[in-house]
CSV table of C-alpha atoms and ligand atoms in Angstrom, one decimal:
chain,number,residue,atom,x,y,z
A,16,MET,CA,15.0,12.8,-10.4
A,17,PHE,CA,13.0,14.0,-7.4
A,18,SER,CA,10.3,15.8,-9.3
A,19,TYR,CA,7.9,13.2,-7.9
A,20,ARG,CA,6.0,14.3,-4.8
A,21,HIS,CA,3.6,11.8,-3.3
A,22,ALA,CA,1.5,14.6,-1.8
A,23,PHE,CA,-0.1,15.2,-5.3
A,24,HIS,CA,-1.1,11.5,-5.5
A,25,ALA,CA,-2.0,10.6,-1.9
A,26,GLY,CA,-5.3,8.9,-1.6
A,27,ASN,CA,-5.7,8.3,-5.4
A,28,HIS,CA,-6.8,4.9,-6.9
A,29,ALA,CA,-3.3,3.6,-6.9
A,30,ASP,CA,-2.9,4.3,-3.2
A,31,VAL,CA,-6.3,2.7,-2.5
A,32,LEU,CA,-5.2,-0.6,-4.3
A,33,LYS,CA,-1.8,-0.5,-2.6
A,34,HIS,CA,-3.1,0.3,0.9
A,35,VAL,CA,-6.1,-2.1,0.9
A,36,THR,CA,-3.6,-4.8,-0.1
A,37,LEU,CA,-1.1,-3.7,2.6
A,38,VAL,CA,-3.7,-3.6,5.4
A,39,ALA,CA,-5.3,-6.9,4.5
A,40,THR,CA,-1.9,-8.6,4.4
A,41,LEU,CA,-0.8,-7.1,7.7
A,42,ARG,CA,-4.0,-8.0,9.4
A,43,HIS,CA,-3.4,-11.6,8.5
A,44,LEU,CA,0.3,-11.6,9.6
A,45,MET,CA,-0.7,-9.9,12.9
A,46,ARG,CA,-2.9,-12.8,13.8
A,47,LYS,CA,0.3,-14.4,15.1
A,48,ASP,CA,1.9,-13.0,18.2
A,49,ALA,CA,5.5,-13.1,16.9
A,50,PRO,CA,7.0,-9.7,16.2
A,51,LEU,CA,7.3,-8.4,12.6
A,52,THR,CA,9.9,-6.2,11.0
A,53,LEU,CA,8.0,-3.9,8.7
A,54,ILE,CA,10.1,-2.2,6.0
A,55,ASP,CA,9.0,0.6,3.6
A,56,THR,CA,11.8,1.1,1.0
A,57,HIS,CA,10.2,4.2,-0.5
A,58,ALA,CA,8.3,5.7,2.4
A,59,GLY,CA,7.3,9.2,1.1
A,60,ALA,CA,6.4,11.8,3.7
A,61,GLY,CA,4.4,9.4,5.8
A,62,VAL,CA,1.1,11.3,6.1
A,63,TYR,CA,-0.5,13.9,3.9
A,64,ARG,CA,-3.0,16.8,4.1
A,65,LEU,CA,-5.9,16.4,1.7
A,66,ASP,CA,-6.8,20.1,2.1
A,67,ASP,CA,-3.4,21.6,1.1
A,68,GLY,CA,-2.2,22.9,-2.2
A,69,ALA,CA,-0.8,19.7,-3.6
A,70,ALA,CA,-3.9,17.5,-3.1
A,71,GLN,CA,-6.2,20.3,-4.2
A,72,THR,CA,-4.2,21.0,-7.3
A,73,SER,CA,-4.2,17.4,-8.5
A,74,GLY,CA,-7.7,16.5,-7.3
A,75,GLU,CA,-6.6,12.9,-7.3
A,76,ALA,CA,-7.8,12.2,-3.8
A,77,LEU,CA,-11.2,13.6,-4.7
A,78,ASP,CA,-11.6,10.8,-7.3
A,79,GLY,CA,-10.1,8.3,-4.9
A,80,ILE,CA,-10.4,8.2,-1.1
A,81,ALA,CA,-13.0,11.0,-1.0
A,82,ARG,CA,-15.5,8.8,-3.0
A,83,LEU,CA,-14.9,5.9,-0.7
A,84,GLN,CA,-15.3,8.1,2.4
A,85,ALA,CA,-18.8,9.0,1.0
A,86,LEU,CA,-19.6,5.3,0.6
A,87,ARG,CA,-18.5,4.7,4.2
A,88,SER,CA,-20.5,7.7,5.5
A,89,ALA,CA,-23.6,6.3,3.7
A,90,ALA,CA,-23.0,2.9,5.2
A,91,ILE,CA,-22.8,4.3,8.7
A,92,SER,CA,-25.9,6.4,8.3
A,93,ASP,CA,-27.8,3.5,6.7
A,94,GLN,CA,-27.2,1.6,9.9
A,95,ASN,CA,-29.4,4.1,11.6
A,96,PRO,CA,-33.0,3.2,10.6
A,97,ALA,CA,-34.1,6.8,10.7
A,98,SER,CA,-31.9,7.7,7.7
A,99,ALA,CA,-31.8,4.3,5.9
A,100,SER,CA,-32.1,4.4,2.1
A,101,ALA,CA,-31.5,8.1,2.1
A,102,HIS,CA,-28.4,7.6,-0.1
A,103,SER,CA,-27.7,6.4,-3.6
A,104,THR,CA,-24.5,4.5,-3.6
A,105,PRO,CA,-23.1,2.3,-6.4
A,106,ILE,CA,-23.0,-0.7,-4.0
A,107,ALA,CA,-25.2,-1.9,-1.2
A,108,THR,CA,-24.0,-0.2,1.9
A,109,ASN,CA,-24.7,-3.3,4.0
A,110,ASN,CA,-22.5,-5.4,1.9
A,111,ILE,CA,-19.1,-3.6,1.8
A,112,ALA,CA,-16.2,-6.0,1.6
A,113,SER,CA,-14.4,-6.5,5.0
A,114,ALA,CA,-11.0,-5.6,3.6
A,115,LEU,CA,-12.4,-2.3,2.2
A,116,THR,CA,-14.2,-1.5,5.5
A,117,ASP,CA,-11.1,-2.3,7.5
A,118,TYR,CA,-9.0,0.1,5.3
A,119,LEU,CA,-11.6,2.9,5.4
A,120,ASP,CA,-12.0,2.6,9.2
A,121,LEU,CA,-8.2,2.9,9.6
A,122,VAL,CA,-8.2,6.0,7.4
A,123,ALA,CA,-11.2,7.4,9.3
A,124,SER,CA,-9.2,7.0,12.6
A,125,PHE,CA,-6.8,9.7,11.3
A,126,ASN,CA,-9.8,12.0,10.7
A,127,ALA,CA,-11.7,11.6,14.0
A,128,SER,CA,-12.1,15.3,14.3
A,129,ALA,CA,-13.5,15.7,10.8
A,130,ALA,CA,-16.3,13.2,11.3
A,131,ARG,CA,-18.9,15.4,9.6
A,132,GLY,CA,-16.8,16.9,6.9
A,133,GLY,CA,-14.4,15.7,4.2
A,134,TRP,CA,-11.4,13.8,5.4
A,135,ARG,CA,-8.4,16.1,5.7
A,136,VAL,CA,-5.7,13.6,6.4
A,137,TYR,CA,-4.5,10.7,4.4
A,138,PRO,CA,-2.1,8.2,6.0
A,139,GLY,CA,0.7,7.0,3.8
A,140,SER,CA,2.0,3.5,4.1
A,141,PRO,CA,4.3,4.3,7.1
A,142,PHE,CA,1.4,5.7,9.1
A,143,LEU,CA,-0.9,2.8,8.1
A,144,MET,CA,1.7,0.3,9.3
A,145,HIS,CA,2.3,2.2,12.5
A,146,ALA,CA,-1.4,2.4,13.2
A,147,LEU,CA,-1.8,-1.3,12.9
A,148,MET,CA,1.3,-2.1,15.0
A,149,SER,CA,0.2,0.2,17.8
A,150,GLU,CA,-3.4,-1.0,18.1
A,151,PRO,CA,-3.9,-2.0,21.8
A,152,ALA,CA,-4.1,-5.7,21.0
A,153,ARG,CA,-0.9,-5.6,18.9
A,154,ALA,CA,1.3,-3.1,20.7
A,155,PRO,CA,2.6,-5.5,23.3
A,156,VAL,CA,4.1,-7.6,20.5
A,157,HIS,CA,6.6,-4.8,19.7
A,158,ASP,CA,6.8,-4.9,15.9
A,159,ARG,CA,9.6,-2.7,14.3
A,160,LEU,CA,9.2,-0.3,11.4
A,161,ARG,CA,12.1,0.7,9.1
A,162,LEU,CA,11.6,3.5,6.6
A,163,PHE,CA,13.7,4.8,3.7
A,164,GLU,CA,13.2,8.1,1.9
A,165,LEU,CA,15.6,10.1,-0.3
A,166,HIS,CA,13.6,13.2,-1.4
A,167,PRO,CA,15.2,16.4,-0.1
A,168,SER,CA,11.9,17.7,1.1
A,169,ASP,CA,10.0,14.5,1.8
A,170,ALA,CA,12.8,13.0,3.9
A,171,PRO,CA,12.8,15.8,6.5
A,172,ALA,CA,9.0,15.8,6.4
A,173,LEU,CA,8.9,12.1,7.1
A,174,ASP,CA,11.4,12.7,10.0
A,175,ALA,CA,9.1,15.3,11.5
A,176,HIS,CA,6.0,13.3,11.1
A,177,VAL,CA,7.5,10.2,12.6
A,178,ALA,CA,8.9,12.3,15.5
A,179,GLN,CA,5.3,13.3,16.4
A,180,LEU,CA,4.5,9.6,16.9
A,181,ALA,CA,7.0,9.5,19.8
A,182,ALA,CA,7.6,5.8,18.9
A,183,GLY,CA,11.2,5.8,20.0
A,184,ARG,CA,13.4,3.1,18.6
A,185,GLN,CA,10.4,1.2,17.3
A,186,ILE,CA,10.6,3.3,14.1
A,187,ALA,CA,13.8,4.2,12.3
A,188,VAL,CA,14.0,6.5,9.4
A,189,ALA,CA,17.0,6.5,7.0
A,190,ARG,CA,17.7,9.1,4.3
A,191,GLN,CA,19.1,6.4,2.1
A,192,ASP,CA,18.4,4.5,-1.1
A,193,GLY,CA,15.8,2.0,-0.1
A,194,PHE,CA,17.0,-0.7,-2.5
A,195,GLU,CA,20.4,-0.6,-0.9
A,196,GLY,CA,19.2,-0.1,2.6
A,197,LEU,CA,17.0,-3.1,2.5
A,198,LYS,CA,20.0,-5.4,2.0
A,199,ALA,CA,21.3,-4.8,5.5
A,200,LEU,CA,17.8,-5.5,7.1
A,201,LEU,CA,17.4,-9.0,5.6
A,202,PRO,CA,17.1,-11.5,7.1
A,203,PRO,CA,15.4,-9.8,10.0
A,204,PRO,CA,16.6,-10.5,13.5
A,205,VAL,CA,15.3,-13.6,15.3
A,206,ALA,CA,12.5,-12.5,17.5
A,207,ALA,CA,11.3,-13.8,20.9
A,208,GLY,CA,10.0,-17.3,20.1
A,209,GLY,CA,12.7,-17.9,17.6
A,210,SER,CA,11.0,-16.8,14.4
A,211,ARG,CA,12.1,-14.3,11.8
A,212,ARG,CA,9.2,-12.4,10.2
A,213,ALA,CA,9.2,-9.4,7.8
A,214,LEU,CA,6.9,-7.6,5.5
A,215,VAL,CA,8.6,-5.3,2.9
A,216,LEU,CA,6.7,-2.7,0.8
A,217,ILE,CA,8.6,-1.7,-2.3
A,218,ASP,CA,6.9,1.3,-3.8
A,219,PRO,CA,9.2,3.5,-5.9
A,220,SER,CA,8.0,6.4,-8.0
A,221,TYR,CA,9.3,4.9,-11.2
A,222,GLU,CA,10.4,8.4,-12.1
A,223,ILE,CA,13.4,6.9,-13.8
A,224,LYS,CA,12.9,3.9,-15.9
A,225,SER,CA,15.9,2.1,-14.3
A,226,ASP,CA,13.6,1.6,-11.2
A,227,TYR,CA,11.8,-1.3,-13.0
A,228,ALA,CA,15.1,-3.2,-13.3
A,229,LYS,CA,16.1,-2.2,-9.8
A,230,VAL,CA,12.8,-3.6,-8.4
A,231,ALA,CA,13.4,-7.0,-10.1
A,232,ALA,CA,17.1,-7.1,-9.0
A,233,CYS,CA,16.1,-6.1,-5.4
A,234,MET,CA,13.5,-8.9,-5.3
A,235,GLN,CA,15.9,-11.4,-6.6
A,236,ASP,CA,18.5,-10.4,-3.9
A,237,SER,CA,15.8,-10.2,-1.1
A,238,LEU,CA,14.5,-13.6,-1.8
A,239,ARG,CA,18.0,-15.0,-1.6
A,240,ARG,CA,18.6,-13.3,1.7
A,241,PHE,CA,15.2,-14.0,3.2
A,242,PRO,CA,13.0,-16.4,1.1
A,243,THR,CA,10.1,-16.5,3.5
A,244,GLY,CA,9.5,-12.7,3.8
A,245,VAL,CA,6.3,-11.2,2.5
A,246,TYR,CA,7.1,-8.7,-0.2
A,247,LEU,CA,4.6,-6.3,-1.8
A,248,VAL,CA,5.6,-4.5,-5.0
A,249,TRP,CA,3.5,-1.7,-6.4
A,250,TYR,CA,3.9,-0.7,-10.1
A,251,PRO,CA,2.1,1.6,-12.6
A,252,ILE,CA,0.3,0.1,-15.6
A,253,ILE,CA,1.4,2.5,-18.3
A,254,PRO,CA,2.3,2.0,-22.0
A,255,ARG,CA,6.0,1.4,-21.4
A,256,PRO,CA,7.7,-1.9,-22.0
A,257,GLU,CA,9.5,-1.9,-18.7
A,258,ALA,CA,6.1,-1.5,-16.9
A,259,HIS,CA,4.5,-4.3,-18.8
A,260,GLY,CA,7.5,-6.5,-18.3
A,261,LEU,CA,7.8,-6.1,-14.5
A,262,PRO,CA,4.9,-8.3,-13.3
A,263,ARG,CA,6.0,-11.0,-15.8
A,264,ARG,CA,9.6,-10.8,-14.4
A,265,LEU,CA,8.3,-11.0,-10.9
A,266,LYS,CA,6.1,-14.0,-11.6
A,267,THR,CA,9.0,-15.8,-13.3
A,268,LEU,CA,11.1,-15.1,-10.2
A,269,ALA,CA,8.5,-16.4,-7.9
A,270,GLN,CA,8.2,-19.6,-10.0
A,271,GLN,CA,12.0,-20.0,-10.1
A,272,THR,CA,12.4,-19.6,-6.4
A,273,GLY,CA,9.3,-21.7,-5.5
A,274,ARG,CA,7.5,-18.9,-3.8
A,275,ALA,CA,3.7,-18.4,-3.7
A,276,TRP,CA,2.6,-15.2,-5.4
A,277,LEU,CA,-0.4,-13.0,-6.0
A,278,HIS,CA,-0.9,-10.4,-8.7
A,279,ALA,CA,-3.7,-7.8,-8.4
A,280,SER,CA,-4.5,-5.0,-10.8
A,281,LEU,CA,-7.0,-2.2,-10.8
A,282,HIS,CA,-7.9,-0.2,-14.0
A,283,VAL,CA,-10.3,2.6,-13.1
A,284,GLY,CA,-10.8,3.7,-16.7
A,285,ALA,CA,-9.7,6.8,-18.5
A,286,ALA,CA,-10.4,10.2,-16.8
A,287,PRO,CA,-13.0,12.3,-18.5
A,288,GLU,CA,-10.4,15.0,-19.2
A,289,GLY,CA,-7.9,12.4,-20.3
A,290,GLY,CA,-4.4,12.0,-19.0
A,291,GLY,CA,-3.1,10.8,-15.6
A,292,LEU,CA,-2.5,7.3,-14.3
A,293,SER,CA,-5.5,5.1,-14.7
A,294,ALA,CA,-4.2,1.7,-13.7
A,295,SER,CA,-1.7,0.0,-11.4
A,296,GLY,CA,-0.8,-3.4,-10.0
A,297,MET,CA,0.4,-5.1,-6.8
A,298,PHE,CA,2.6,-8.1,-6.9
A,299,VAL,CA,3.0,-10.0,-3.7
A,300,PHE,CA,5.5,-12.7,-2.8
A,301,ASN,CA,4.5,-15.2,-0.1
A,302,PRO,CA,1.0,-13.7,0.2
A,303,PRO,CA,-1.3,-14.7,3.1
A,304,HIS,CA,-3.7,-17.4,1.9
A,305,THR,CA,-6.6,-15.1,2.8
A,306,LEU,CA,-5.5,-12.3,0.5
A,307,LYS,CA,-7.0,-13.5,-2.7
A,308,LEU,CA,-10.5,-13.9,-1.3
A,309,ALA,CA,-10.2,-10.5,0.4
A,310,LEU,CA,-9.2,-8.7,-2.8
A,311,ASP,CA,-11.7,-10.7,-4.9
A,312,ALA,CA,-14.4,-9.1,-2.7
A,313,ALA,CA,-13.0,-5.6,-2.4
A,314,LEU,CA,-11.7,-4.8,-5.8
A,315,PRO,CA,-14.9,-5.0,-7.8
A,316,GLN,CA,-16.5,-2.7,-5.2
A,317,ILE,CA,-13.7,-0.2,-5.3
A,318,LEU,CA,-13.9,-0.2,-9.1
A,319,GLN,CA,-17.6,0.5,-9.0
A,320,VAL,CA,-17.1,3.5,-6.9
A,321,LEU,CA,-13.8,4.9,-8.4
A,322,GLY,CA,-14.7,4.0,-12.0
A,323,ALA,CA,-18.1,5.9,-11.9
A,324,GLY,CA,-18.0,8.6,-14.6
A,325,ARG,CA,-14.7,7.4,-16.1
A,326,GLY,CA,-14.2,6.0,-19.5
A,327,ARG,CA,-13.2,2.7,-21.1
A,328,GLY,CA,-10.7,0.2,-19.9
A,329,GLN,CA,-12.3,-0.5,-16.4
A,330,ALA,CA,-11.2,-3.8,-15.0
A,331,TRP,CA,-9.8,-5.6,-12.0
A,332,SER,CA,-8.0,-8.9,-11.6
A,333,VAL,CA,-6.5,-11.1,-8.9
A,334,GLU,CA,-4.4,-14.0,-9.9
A,335,ASN,CA,-2.3,-16.2,-7.7
A,336,GLY,CA,-0.2,-19.3,-7.8
A,337,GLY,CA,2.8,-21.1,-6.5
A,338,ALA,CA,3.8,-22.9,-3.4
A,339,SER,CA,1.4,-23.7,-0.6
A,340,PRO,CA,-0.3,-20.7,0.9
A,341,ARG,CA,0.7,-19.4,4.4
B,20,SAM,N1,5.1,4.3,0.0
B,20,SAM,C1,4.4,5.6,0.1
B,20,SAM,C2,3.0,5.4,0.5
B,20,SAM,O1,2.4,4.4,0.1
B,20,SAM,O2,2.5,6.2,1.2
B,20,SAM,C3,4.5,6.3,-1.2
B,20,SAM,C4,5.9,6.4,-1.7
B,20,SAM,S1,6.1,7.3,-3.2
B,20,SAM,C5,5.2,6.4,-4.4
B,20,SAM,C6,7.7,6.9,-3.7
B,20,SAM,C7,8.7,7.7,-2.8
B,20,SAM,O3,10.0,7.1,-3.0
B,20,SAM,C8,8.9,9.1,-3.1
B,20,SAM,O4,8.6,9.9,-2.0
B,20,SAM,C9,10.3,9.3,-3.6
B,20,SAM,O5,10.9,10.5,-3.2
B,20,SAM,C10,11.0,8.2,-2.9
B,20,SAM,N2,12.2,7.6,-3.6
B,20,SAM,C11,12.6,7.7,-4.9
B,20,SAM,N3,13.7,7.0,-5.1
B,20,SAM,C12,14.1,6.5,-3.9
B,20,SAM,C13,15.1,5.6,-3.4
B,20,SAM,N4,16.0,5.1,-4.3
B,20,SAM,N5,15.2,5.3,-2.1
B,20,SAM,C14,14.2,5.7,-1.2
B,20,SAM,N6,13.2,6.6,-1.6
B,20,SAM,C15,13.1,6.9,-2.9
């Protein structure tokens, strides 16, 4: 336990899938003025350096967010007629999916001082959520962010990073088991206007195989406590029965509880040197009705960029079903 450090994986293809889905979901939820409780049961360190030892050793961000940064840079310079067509990119730079552009613009906002070089900072889910809730148009709504992290090094790192945001009581960090801590937060409090709204990201490291069963049990319990919450579950696609079984279990649970659901997956293909994670999925309960269209447009583009030079098994999918969309 606790050999997993997200710093080695920050900005890889799995983070891209997870965070594009998270940002697109939150954007939709934030169209309404009623405050949201945002919960990250497995928060990590919050924000990561891409130029430090961990990211450089693994090289995962280089094959992930760095490639997408290059696409964004090409798109920006193609908007300038003087340099148009100077780049060769796998997709037309004037046709980048809006969910992908939105996500990349958000990551870019953490790298404003590195406009001309490679991005040095990658925001994890807590910082992406905080960035969206503190945008000028959204800040007056006063969303709340609740974070859980257990790692003996990443928990204090998260504390320190969150302290720098000076967000006061809007953000609370607990060094506690996220599966357990979530129970006390659901249902969320009634906000001004009388509504209860929450988005929960469940993103364990699956270091121990009991995490798969814990995710399923946690979702069953959470839907009982707060059936209308929006829940996003990330999972790795690896040759392990528990991993294959998890999306099936979650889909069955959605159907049994009458909840709308969406299941997205991204397989970037085998790495040339072999090894490493090459696919992952996101399962969403009560997804916004806009999410399928957003991912249908973004995932094939992400795959074209991140799959370049990789081996077989490249694929993406977005499936949904269930009760009427929100
Ligand atoms: N959600 C983060 C993001 O997207 O930026 C990444 C999280 S990382 C995949 C999973 C994190 O969960 C690790 O930092 C790990 O230390 C932490 N963790 C593992 N078991 C936990 C538990 N039971 N409760 C809370 N955190 C846990």
